[in-house]
Amino acid sequence: MISAVFENYHYSVVIILMMTGLYVVFSSRNLIKKLVGLSVFQTSVFLLYITIGKVAGGQPPILVEDGHGGGHGDSTDHHAETAMNLLAGGEAKVGGAQHSAEVLYSNPLPHVLILTAIVVGVATLAIGLALVVRIREVYGSIEEDVIADLDHRYNLEGTAD
Amino acid sequence: MTPHVILRIISKFLIPLIALFAFYVQFHGDFGPGGGFQAGVILAASVILYALIFGLDAAKKAIPPSWVRIGMSLGVLLYGGTGVVTWMLGGEFLNYSVLIDGYPAKGQHYGIIAVELGVLLAVASVMLAIFYAFGSRQPDLSDEDW
Amino acid sequence: MASTILLDIGFMAMLVVVAFAIVRLRSLFAIVMLQGVYSLVSAAWFVSLDAVDVAFTEAAVGAGVSTVLMLAAMLLADRESRPVPLGRQIGPLLIVVFAGLAMFYAIGDMPAYGDAHSPANSYVGNDYLDRTAEEIHIPNVVTAVLASYRGYDTFGEAVVVFAAGLGVLLLLGLNGNAGRWRAKPNGVRISKQAAPAARKRPLPADAPQPAPAPAAASPTRRTKKPTAKTKKGGSS
């Protein structure tokens, strides 16, 4: 198990980052710092996804127009040529296109998932910040302790009679 | 004798370029990295930069909040409307292949462009709306805070 | 390949340092800026991990817009976070250490880094790569999957973004004037402040505006100044 941890040190670092973000969320009493911790945690989860989707020696998942662009994989598909022919309307069948090198791409699926997650993340972060601003206007503070204290003193939770 | 002359001059030069770059990202998104999400954020960033340098009131004069409100809903509506159009044409929801009869790949092109435009509108307007909301609440920023 | 490994290790080291700095710091301004730095460094790492689209988005959204939003919210709130007593930090630390150890234990089951034949990289991702060239004819597979193959997904995301914007507008108002009342939960007024209303100032272009009084601004900036005059006089 120890050797696995060291071989896949990417995962180890990402886990450390995730736990750091989680620790900030748990331990800090300041609401904005909590949100920053949540944001760090979120970005680290994105890193985990993208790390899983990486293929060694791969290229970004943008189909190259000709196979000469490099890449050396054992993949046997020919989408590079197909893309080339289709893009150029079939007139680009120059010699050598048939047996050009295959290109290895990284997995596009995690990219798509994370791409939308980032934008949704900032939108939800904005909601959280708006709530913080309103809390500050009502309580005059964004420290959890002060807020809980005021809640208790003015019986805002409605528990004590 | 306006303050922050260098910031004003440089941002006057940069803001149109940023907006132009947003549209480049939008329409080049089929061929390189980019797309509606990124373009929307960059477009909003250009307006936000304008608001930061020239003041929120000037930005609200340039892009009125009512436009932002309309743009938000229009973007989502454009996305959903594309799906409804494909529905009407006999395909599944958001199956763009039916958009152009006989040329499924071309239909996919047009569908993706329409959908990305919707995303651009929605994301840019929402980001701008959020910024307007936070910025308008702000007590006056004194000069030392720069 | 070796240079990429060095780059990766450099980015990882920077990320860890920035994350630990966020834990230690107490100035909210520094924390917010470091969050932007964290996003930017992770965007650089995304490029190294072949996720160019994601890197683009992260750089624009994480390092740009979210930092601006956090700064705007911080200006409306405090500038400094209070220290947390040490006794309050032990519980969270234990939880985090246990969760982290459990995840380290699970690393052994993860596919090797960069494995082209791992389950995550085998089935549907390859399918998208193959079919995009034939069916959609655009080179950027991420755009094709985003807008066409997973159009439902993206529609959902667009609706979520719209709903989040709507929520912010309901909470704060597009002109910052939502909830212009004095907050009185249970009939008790906790804070002396009123919610800051929309600013209505005369437009600066035409009239020579009087010199702003900077002396009054600095100490009482956060506590809302009496707004009766500006509210009535500045209707322009």
Coordinates of C-alpha atoms in Angstrom, one line a residue:
Chain A
M1 CA 0.0 0.0 0.0
I2 CA 2.9 2.4 0.8
S3 CA 4.4 1.8 -2.6
A4 CA 1.1 2.5 -4.2
V5 CA 0.9 5.8 -2.4
F6 CA 4.3 6.8 -3.6
E7 CA 3.8 5.6 -7.2
N8 CA 0.5 7.6 -7.5
Y9 CA 1.8 10.6 -5.7
H10 CA -0.6 12.8 -7.8
Y11 CA -3.5 11.3 -5.9
S12 CA -1.7 11.8 -2.6
V13 CA -1.1 15.4 -3.2
V14 CA -4.7 16.0 -4.3
I15 CA -6.0 14.2 -1.2
I16 CA -3.8 16.4 1.0
L17 CA -5.2 19.5 -0.8
M18 CA -8.8 18.3 -0.4
M19 CA -8.3 17.7 3.3
T20 CA -6.8 21.1 3.7
G21 CA -9.8 22.7 2.2
L22 CA -12.1 20.5 4.3
Y23 CA -10.1 21.5 7.4
V24 CA -10.6 25.2 6.7
V25 CA -14.4 24.6 6.3
F26 CA -14.6 22.7 9.6
S27 CA -12.3 24.7 11.8
S28 CA -12.7 28.4 10.8
R29 CA -15.4 30.4 12.4
N30 CA -15.4 33.2 9.9
L31 CA -18.0 32.7 7.2
I32 CA -16.0 34.1 4.3
K33 CA -13.0 32.0 5.3
K34 CA -15.3 29.0 5.3
L35 CA -16.4 29.8 1.8
V36 CA -12.8 30.1 0.7
G37 CA -12.1 26.7 2.2
L38 CA -15.1 25.3 0.3
S39 CA -13.7 26.8 -2.9
V40 CA -10.3 25.2 -2.3
F41 CA -11.9 21.9 -1.6
Q42 CA -14.0 22.2 -4.7
T43 CA -10.9 23.0 -6.9
S44 CA -9.1 20.0 -5.4
V45 CA -12.0 17.7 -6.4
F46 CA -11.7 19.1 -9.9
L47 CA -8.0 18.3 -9.8
L48 CA -8.8 14.7 -8.8
Y49 CA -11.2 14.2 -11.7
I50 CA -8.8 15.7 -14.3
T51 CA -5.9 13.6 -12.9
I52 CA -7.9 10.5 -13.5
G53 CA -8.7 11.5 -17.1
K54 CA -5.1 12.1 -18.0
V55 CA -3.6 9.6 -20.4
A56 CA 0.2 9.4 -20.4
G57 CA 1.7 10.8 -23.6
G58 CA -1.7 12.0 -24.6
Q59 CA -2.8 15.2 -26.2
P60 CA -5.6 17.6 -25.4
P61 CA -8.9 16.2 -26.8
I62 CA -8.9 18.5 -29.8
L63 CA -8.7 16.4 -33.0
V64 CA -5.6 17.3 -35.0
E65 CA -6.1 17.8 -38.7
D66 CA -3.2 15.7 -39.8
G67 CA -1.4 12.9 -38.2
H68 CA 2.0 14.4 -38.3
G69 CA 1.4 16.5 -35.2
G70 CA 3.1 13.9 -33.1
G71 CA 1.9 11.5 -30.5
H72 CA 2.9 7.9 -30.3
G73 CA 0.3 5.6 -28.9
D74 CA -0.8 2.1 -29.5
S75 CA -4.4 3.1 -30.2
T76 CA -5.6 1.7 -33.5
D77 CA -8.4 4.1 -34.3
H78 CA -8.1 6.5 -37.2
H79 CA -10.2 9.4 -36.2
A80 CA -7.4 11.8 -37.0
E81 CA -7.6 11.0 -40.7
T82 CA -11.3 10.9 -40.6
A83 CA -11.5 14.3 -39.1
M84 CA -9.1 15.6 -41.7
N85 CA -11.0 14.3 -44.6
L86 CA -14.4 15.4 -43.3
L87 CA -13.2 18.9 -42.3
A88 CA -11.6 19.6 -45.7
G89 CA -14.6 18.2 -47.5
G90 CA -12.7 15.2 -48.7
E91 CA -10.3 17.0 -50.9
A92 CA -7.3 16.6 -48.7
K93 CA -6.5 13.0 -49.5
V94 CA -2.8 13.7 -50.0
G95 CA -0.5 10.8 -50.0
G96 CA 0.6 9.5 -46.7
A97 CA -2.6 10.4 -44.9
Q98 CA -3.6 6.8 -44.8
H99 CA -0.8 5.5 -42.7
S100 CA 0.1 8.5 -40.6
A101 CA 0.7 8.2 -36.9
E102 CA -2.2 7.7 -34.6
V103 CA -2.7 10.3 -32.0
L104 CA -3.5 9.5 -28.4
Y105 CA -5.9 11.9 -26.7
S106 CA -6.8 12.4 -23.0
N107 CA -10.2 11.5 -21.9
P108 CA -12.6 14.3 -22.8
L109 CA -15.4 13.2 -20.4
P110 CA -14.0 14.5 -17.1
H111 CA -13.2 17.8 -18.8
V112 CA -16.8 18.3 -19.8
L113 CA -18.1 17.4 -16.3
I114 CA -15.6 19.7 -14.6
L115 CA -16.1 22.6 -17.1
T116 CA -19.7 23.0 -16.2
A117 CA -19.0 22.3 -12.5
I118 CA -16.7 25.3 -12.3
V119 CA -19.3 27.7 -13.6
V120 CA -22.0 26.3 -11.4
G121 CA -19.5 26.4 -8.5
V122 CA -19.0 30.2 -8.9
A123 CA -22.8 30.7 -9.2
T124 CA -23.4 28.8 -5.9
L125 CA -20.5 30.7 -4.3
A126 CA -22.2 33.9 -5.2
I127 CA -25.3 32.7 -3.4
G128 CA -23.3 31.9 -0.4
L129 CA -21.6 35.3 -0.4
A130 CA -25.0 37.0 -0.8
L131 CA -26.2 35.1 2.3
V132 CA -23.1 36.2 4.2
V133 CA -23.7 39.8 3.3
R134 CA -27.3 39.6 4.5
I135 CA -26.2 37.8 7.7
R136 CA -23.7 40.6 8.3
E137 CA -26.4 43.2 7.8
V138 CA -28.7 41.6 10.4
Y139 CA -26.1 40.5 13.0
G140 CA -23.4 42.9 12.4
S141 CA -20.8 40.2 12.3
I142 CA -19.8 37.2 10.3
E143 CA -18.2 35.2 13.1
E144 CA -20.1 32.1 13.9
D145 CA -19.6 32.4 17.6
V146 CA -21.1 35.9 17.7
I147 CA -24.0 34.9 15.6
A148 CA -24.8 31.9 17.8
D149 CA -24.4 34.0 20.8
L150 CA -26.9 36.6 19.5
D151 CA -29.3 33.8 18.5
H152 CA -29.2 32.5 22.0
R153 CA -29.5 35.9 23.6
Y154 CA -32.5 37.0 21.6
N155 CA -34.0 33.5 21.4
L156 CA -34.1 33.6 17.6
E157 CA -34.2 29.9 17.2
G158 CA -37.4 29.9 19.3
T159 CA -36.3 27.0 21.4
A160 CA -36.3 28.6 24.9
D161 CA -39.5 30.0 26.2
Chain B
M1 CA -7.5 65.9 -13.0
T2 CA -9.2 62.6 -12.7
P3 CA -7.4 60.2 -10.4
H4 CA -5.9 56.9 -11.6
V5 CA -5.0 58.2 -15.1
I6 CA -2.8 55.3 -16.0
L7 CA -5.5 52.8 -15.0
R8 CA -8.1 54.7 -17.0
I9 CA -6.0 54.9 -20.2
I10 CA -4.9 51.3 -20.1
S11 CA -8.3 49.9 -19.4
K12 CA -9.8 52.1 -22.1
F13 CA -7.5 50.3 -24.5
L14 CA -8.0 46.9 -23.0
I15 CA -11.7 46.7 -22.5
P16 CA -12.7 46.5 -26.2
L17 CA -9.9 43.9 -26.7
I18 CA -11.3 41.8 -23.9
A19 CA -14.8 41.9 -25.3
L20 CA -13.5 41.1 -28.7
F21 CA -11.5 38.2 -27.3
A22 CA -14.7 36.9 -25.7
F23 CA -16.4 36.7 -29.0
Y24 CA -13.3 35.0 -30.5
V25 CA -13.4 32.4 -27.8
Q26 CA -17.1 32.0 -28.4
F27 CA -17.0 31.4 -32.1
H28 CA -13.6 29.6 -32.2
G29 CA -14.8 27.2 -29.5
D30 CA -15.5 24.5 -32.1
F31 CA -11.9 24.4 -33.2
G32 CA -9.9 25.2 -30.1
P33 CA -10.4 25.6 -26.4
G34 CA -13.3 27.8 -25.6
G35 CA -17.0 27.9 -25.7
G36 CA -20.0 29.6 -24.3
F37 CA -19.1 29.3 -20.6
Q38 CA -15.6 30.9 -21.0
A39 CA -16.8 33.5 -23.4
G40 CA -19.6 34.6 -21.1
V41 CA -17.3 35.0 -18.2
I42 CA -14.8 36.9 -20.2
L43 CA -17.5 39.2 -21.6
A44 CA -18.8 39.8 -18.1
A45 CA -15.2 40.5 -17.0
S46 CA -14.8 43.2 -19.5
V47 CA -17.9 45.0 -18.1
I48 CA -16.7 44.4 -14.6
L49 CA -13.4 46.0 -15.4
Y50 CA -15.2 49.0 -16.8
A51 CA -17.2 49.2 -13.6
L52 CA -14.2 48.9 -11.4
I53 CA -12.3 51.7 -13.2
F54 CA -15.0 54.1 -14.3
G55 CA -17.6 53.5 -11.5
L56 CA -20.6 51.4 -11.3
D57 CA -23.0 54.1 -12.4
A58 CA -21.1 54.5 -15.7
A59 CA -21.3 50.7 -16.2
K60 CA -25.0 50.7 -15.5
K61 CA -25.4 53.5 -18.1
A62 CA -23.6 51.4 -20.6
I63 CA -25.3 48.1 -19.8
P64 CA -28.5 48.8 -18.0
P65 CA -29.6 46.4 -15.3
S66 CA -32.8 45.7 -17.2
W67 CA -30.9 44.3 -20.1
V68 CA -29.0 42.1 -17.8
R69 CA -32.3 40.8 -16.4
I70 CA -33.7 40.1 -19.8
G71 CA -30.4 38.6 -21.0
M72 CA -30.4 36.1 -18.1
S73 CA -33.8 34.6 -19.1
L74 CA -33.2 35.0 -22.8
G75 CA -30.1 32.8 -22.7
V76 CA -31.8 29.9 -20.9
L77 CA -34.8 30.4 -23.2
L78 CA -32.6 30.2 -26.3
Y79 CA -31.1 27.0 -25.0
G80 CA -34.4 25.4 -24.2
G81 CA -36.0 26.8 -27.4
T82 CA -33.4 25.0 -29.5
G83 CA -34.5 21.8 -27.8
V84 CA -38.2 22.6 -28.5
V85 CA -37.4 23.4 -32.1
T86 CA -35.8 20.0 -32.6
W87 CA -38.8 18.5 -30.9
M88 CA -41.1 20.2 -33.3
L89 CA -39.0 19.0 -36.2
G90 CA -39.5 15.4 -35.2
G91 CA -36.3 14.6 -33.3
E92 CA -35.6 14.1 -29.7
F93 CA -35.1 17.1 -27.3
L94 CA -31.8 18.7 -28.2
N95 CA -31.1 16.3 -31.1
Y96 CA -29.8 18.8 -33.5
S97 CA -29.4 16.4 -36.4
V98 CA -32.9 17.2 -37.6
L99 CA -32.4 20.9 -37.8
I100 CA -31.4 20.7 -41.4
D101 CA -33.1 18.1 -43.5
G102 CA -30.7 15.6 -44.9
Y103 CA -27.5 17.0 -43.4
P104 CA -27.3 15.8 -39.8
A105 CA -23.7 17.0 -39.4
K106 CA -24.7 20.5 -40.5
G107 CA -27.6 20.5 -38.2
Q108 CA -25.3 19.6 -35.4
H109 CA -23.2 22.6 -36.3
Y110 CA -26.1 25.0 -36.2
G111 CA -27.5 23.5 -33.0
I112 CA -24.2 23.8 -31.2
I113 CA -23.8 27.4 -32.3
A114 CA -27.3 28.3 -31.1
V115 CA -26.9 26.5 -27.8
E116 CA -23.5 28.1 -27.1
L117 CA -25.0 31.5 -27.8
G118 CA -27.6 30.7 -25.2
V119 CA -25.0 29.7 -22.7
L120 CA -23.0 32.9 -23.5
L121 CA -26.0 35.1 -22.9
A122 CA -27.0 33.3 -19.7
V123 CA -23.6 33.1 -18.1
A124 CA -22.5 36.7 -19.1
S125 CA -25.8 38.2 -17.8
V126 CA -25.8 36.1 -14.6
M127 CA -22.2 37.1 -13.8
L128 CA -23.0 40.7 -14.5
A129 CA -26.2 40.6 -12.4
I130 CA -24.3 39.1 -9.5
F131 CA -21.6 41.8 -9.7
Y132 CA -24.2 44.6 -10.0
A133 CA -26.0 43.2 -6.9
F134 CA -22.9 43.1 -4.8
G135 CA -21.4 46.3 -6.2
S136 CA -24.6 48.4 -5.6
R137 CA -24.7 47.4 -2.0
Q138 CA -21.2 48.6 -1.5
P139 CA -20.7 51.6 0.7
D140 CA -18.6 54.2 -1.0
L141 CA -15.1 53.1 -1.6
S142 CA -12.6 55.6 -0.4
D143 CA -9.5 56.4 -2.3
E144 CA -7.1 54.7 0.1
D145 CA -8.6 51.3 -0.6
W146 CA -7.1 51.2 -4.0
Chain C
M1 CA 8.2 13.7 -20.3
A2 CA 10.7 14.5 -17.6
S3 CA 10.1 18.2 -17.9
T4 CA 6.4 17.6 -17.5
I5 CA 7.0 15.7 -14.3
L6 CA 9.1 18.6 -13.0
L7 CA 6.3 21.0 -13.9
D8 CA 3.8 18.9 -12.2
I9 CA 5.8 18.7 -9.0
G10 CA 6.3 22.4 -9.1
F11 CA 2.6 23.1 -9.4
M12 CA 1.7 20.6 -6.7
A13 CA 4.2 22.2 -4.3
M14 CA 2.8 25.6 -5.0
L15 CA -0.7 24.4 -4.5
V16 CA 0.1 22.8 -1.1
V17 CA 2.0 25.9 0.0
V18 CA -0.9 28.2 -0.9
A19 CA -3.5 25.9 0.7
F20 CA -1.5 25.8 4.0
A21 CA -1.1 29.6 3.9
I22 CA -4.9 29.9 3.6
V23 CA -5.2 27.8 6.7
R24 CA -2.8 29.9 8.7
L25 CA -3.7 33.4 7.6
R26 CA -6.3 35.6 9.3
S27 CA -6.5 38.7 7.0
L28 CA -9.5 38.1 4.8
F29 CA -8.0 40.1 2.0
A30 CA -5.0 37.9 1.9
I31 CA -7.1 34.8 2.1
V32 CA -9.3 35.9 -0.8
M33 CA -6.3 36.8 -3.0
L34 CA -4.6 33.5 -2.2
Q35 CA -7.8 31.7 -3.3
G36 CA -7.4 33.4 -6.6
V37 CA -3.7 32.3 -6.7
Y38 CA -4.8 28.8 -5.9
S39 CA -7.2 28.8 -8.8
L40 CA -4.6 30.2 -11.2
V41 CA -2.0 27.7 -10.3
S42 CA -4.5 24.8 -10.6
A43 CA -5.4 26.2 -14.0
A44 CA -1.8 26.0 -15.0
W45 CA -1.7 22.4 -13.8
F46 CA -4.9 21.7 -15.8
V47 CA -2.9 22.7 -18.9
S48 CA -0.2 20.3 -18.0
L49 CA -2.9 17.6 -17.6
D50 CA -4.2 18.2 -21.1
A51 CA -7.5 19.8 -20.0
V52 CA -7.1 23.1 -21.9
D53 CA -10.8 23.9 -21.8
V54 CA -11.0 23.4 -18.1
A55 CA -7.9 25.5 -17.6
F56 CA -9.4 28.3 -19.6
T57 CA -12.6 28.2 -17.5
E58 CA -10.8 27.9 -14.2
A59 CA -8.5 30.9 -15.1
A60 CA -11.4 33.1 -16.1
V61 CA -13.9 32.0 -13.4
G62 CA -11.9 30.9 -10.5
A63 CA -9.1 33.4 -10.6
G64 CA -11.1 36.2 -12.2
V65 CA -14.8 36.5 -11.4
S66 CA -14.9 34.6 -8.1
T67 CA -12.1 36.6 -6.7
V68 CA -13.9 39.8 -7.6
L69 CA -17.1 38.6 -6.0
M70 CA -15.3 37.6 -2.8
L71 CA -13.6 40.9 -2.6
A72 CA -17.0 42.7 -3.1
A73 CA -18.5 40.6 -0.3
M74 CA -15.5 41.1 1.9
L75 CA -15.9 44.9 1.5
L76 CA -19.4 44.6 2.8
A77 CA -18.4 42.4 5.7
D78 CA -15.2 42.2 7.9
R79 CA -11.6 42.5 6.9
E80 CA -10.2 40.2 9.6
S81 CA -11.2 36.9 10.9
R82 CA -10.9 36.2 14.6
P83 CA -8.5 33.6 15.9
V84 CA -9.9 30.2 16.6
P85 CA -9.0 28.8 20.0
L86 CA -6.8 25.8 19.9
G87 CA -9.3 23.5 21.6
R88 CA -11.8 24.2 18.8
Q89 CA -9.3 23.0 16.2
I90 CA -8.6 19.5 17.5
G91 CA -11.9 18.0 16.6
P92 CA -11.9 19.2 13.0
L93 CA -8.2 18.1 12.7
L94 CA -9.1 14.6 13.9
I95 CA -12.0 14.3 11.4
V96 CA -9.9 15.5 8.5
V97 CA -7.0 13.2 9.4
F98 CA -9.3 10.2 9.6
A99 CA -11.0 11.0 6.3
G100 CA -7.6 11.6 4.6
L101 CA -6.2 8.3 5.9
A102 CA -9.3 6.5 4.6
M103 CA -8.7 8.1 1.2
F104 CA -5.0 7.2 1.3
Y105 CA -6.0 3.6 2.0
A106 CA -8.2 3.7 -1.2
I107 CA -5.3 4.9 -3.4
G108 CA -4.2 1.3 -3.8
D109 CA -7.4 0.6 -5.8
M110 CA -7.1 3.6 -8.0
P111 CA -5.8 3.1 -11.6
A112 CA -2.2 4.1 -12.2
Y113 CA -1.7 7.7 -13.2
G114 CA -1.9 8.1 -17.0
D115 CA -3.1 4.6 -17.6
A116 CA -4.8 4.6 -21.0
H117 CA -6.6 1.4 -20.3
S118 CA -8.1 2.3 -16.9
P119 CA -11.9 1.9 -16.6
A120 CA -12.4 5.6 -16.5
N121 CA -10.5 6.1 -19.8
S122 CA -11.8 3.0 -21.7
Y123 CA -15.4 3.1 -22.6
V124 CA -17.5 6.2 -23.1
G125 CA -14.6 8.7 -23.5
N126 CA -13.1 6.8 -26.4
D127 CA -16.5 6.5 -27.9
Y128 CA -16.9 10.2 -27.9
L129 CA -13.5 10.7 -29.5
D130 CA -14.4 8.3 -32.3
R131 CA -17.8 9.5 -33.0
T132 CA -17.2 13.2 -32.9
A133 CA -15.2 13.1 -36.1
E134 CA -17.9 11.2 -37.9
E135 CA -21.1 12.7 -36.5
I136 CA -20.4 16.3 -35.7
H137 CA -17.3 17.2 -37.7
I138 CA -15.8 19.6 -35.3
P139 CA -12.3 19.1 -33.9
N140 CA -12.9 20.1 -30.3
V141 CA -14.4 17.0 -28.7
V142 CA -15.1 18.8 -25.4
T143 CA -17.4 21.3 -27.1
A144 CA -19.1 18.5 -29.0
V145 CA -19.7 16.5 -25.9
L146 CA -20.7 19.5 -23.9
A147 CA -23.2 20.9 -26.4
S148 CA -24.4 17.9 -28.3
Y149 CA -23.9 14.5 -26.6
R150 CA -24.5 15.8 -23.2
G151 CA -26.8 18.7 -24.1
Y152 CA -29.2 17.8 -21.3
D153 CA -26.5 18.1 -18.8
T154 CA -25.4 21.5 -20.0
F155 CA -29.0 22.6 -20.1
G156 CA -29.3 21.7 -16.5
E157 CA -26.2 23.6 -15.7
A158 CA -27.5 26.7 -17.5
V159 CA -30.7 26.5 -15.5
V160 CA -28.7 26.1 -12.3
V161 CA -26.6 29.2 -13.2
F162 CA -29.8 31.1 -14.0
A163 CA -31.4 30.0 -10.7
A164 CA -28.3 31.0 -8.7
G165 CA -28.3 34.4 -10.3
L166 CA -32.0 34.7 -9.5
G167 CA -31.3 33.8 -5.9
V168 CA -28.6 36.5 -5.6
L169 CA -31.0 39.0 -7.1
L170 CA -33.7 38.0 -4.6
L171 CA -31.3 38.3 -1.7
L172 CA -29.6 41.5 -2.7
G173 CA -31.5 43.1 -5.5
L174 CA -30.2 44.1 -8.9
N175 CA -29.6 47.6 -7.6
G176 CA -28.6 46.5 -4.2
N177 CA -31.9 47.6 -2.7
A178 CA -33.5 44.3 -1.7
G179 CA -34.5 44.3 2.0
R180 CA -34.2 48.0 2.6
W181 CA -35.8 47.5 6.0
R182 CA -34.0 47.3 9.3
A183 CA -33.7 43.7 10.1
K184 CA -35.8 42.8 13.1
P185 CA -36.0 39.1 13.7
N186 CA -38.6 38.2 16.3
G187 CA -39.2 41.9 16.7
V188 CA -35.8 42.5 18.1
R189 CA -33.3 44.7 16.4
I190 CA -29.9 43.1 16.8
S191 CA -27.7 45.4 14.7
K192 CA -27.8 49.1 14.5
Q193 CA -27.3 49.2 10.8
A194 CA -29.9 49.4 8.2
A195 CA -29.4 47.5 5.0
P196 CA -27.5 49.8 2.6
A197 CA -30.0 51.0 0.1
A198 CA -29.3 51.6 -3.6
R199 CA -27.0 54.5 -4.0
K200 CA -28.5 57.3 -6.1
R201 CA -25.9 59.9 -6.8
P202 CA -25.9 62.7 -9.3
L203 CA -24.1 61.7 -12.5
P204 CA -20.5 62.9 -12.4
A205 CA -20.2 64.0 -16.0
D206 CA -22.3 67.2 -16.1
A207 CA -22.2 68.9 -12.9
P208 CA -18.9 69.8 -11.2
Q209 CA -19.2 67.6 -8.2
P210 CA -18.1 68.8 -4.9
A211 CA -14.9 67.5 -3.5
P212 CA -15.7 64.2 -1.7
A213 CA -15.0 64.4 2.0
P214 CA -12.4 61.8 2.6
A215 CA -12.0 62.6 6.2
A216 CA -15.4 61.2 7.2
A217 CA -15.0 58.2 5.0
S218 CA -12.2 56.2 6.6
P219 CA -13.3 55.3 10.1
T220 CA -17.1 55.1 9.6
R221 CA -17.0 53.6 6.1
R222 CA -18.4 50.2 7.1
T223 CA -21.1 51.5 9.3
K224 CA -23.7 52.8 7.0
K225 CA -23.8 56.6 7.0
P226 CA -27.2 58.2 7.5
T227 CA -28.6 57.9 4.0
A228 CA -31.6 60.1 4.3
K229 CA -29.9 63.0 2.5
T230 CA -28.5 61.0 -0.4
K231 CA -31.7 59.1 -0.8
K232 CA -33.9 62.1 -1.2
G233 CA -31.5 64.6 -2.8
G234 CA -30.0 62.5 -5.5
S235 CA -33.0 61.6 -7.5
S236 CA -31.4 63.2 -10.6

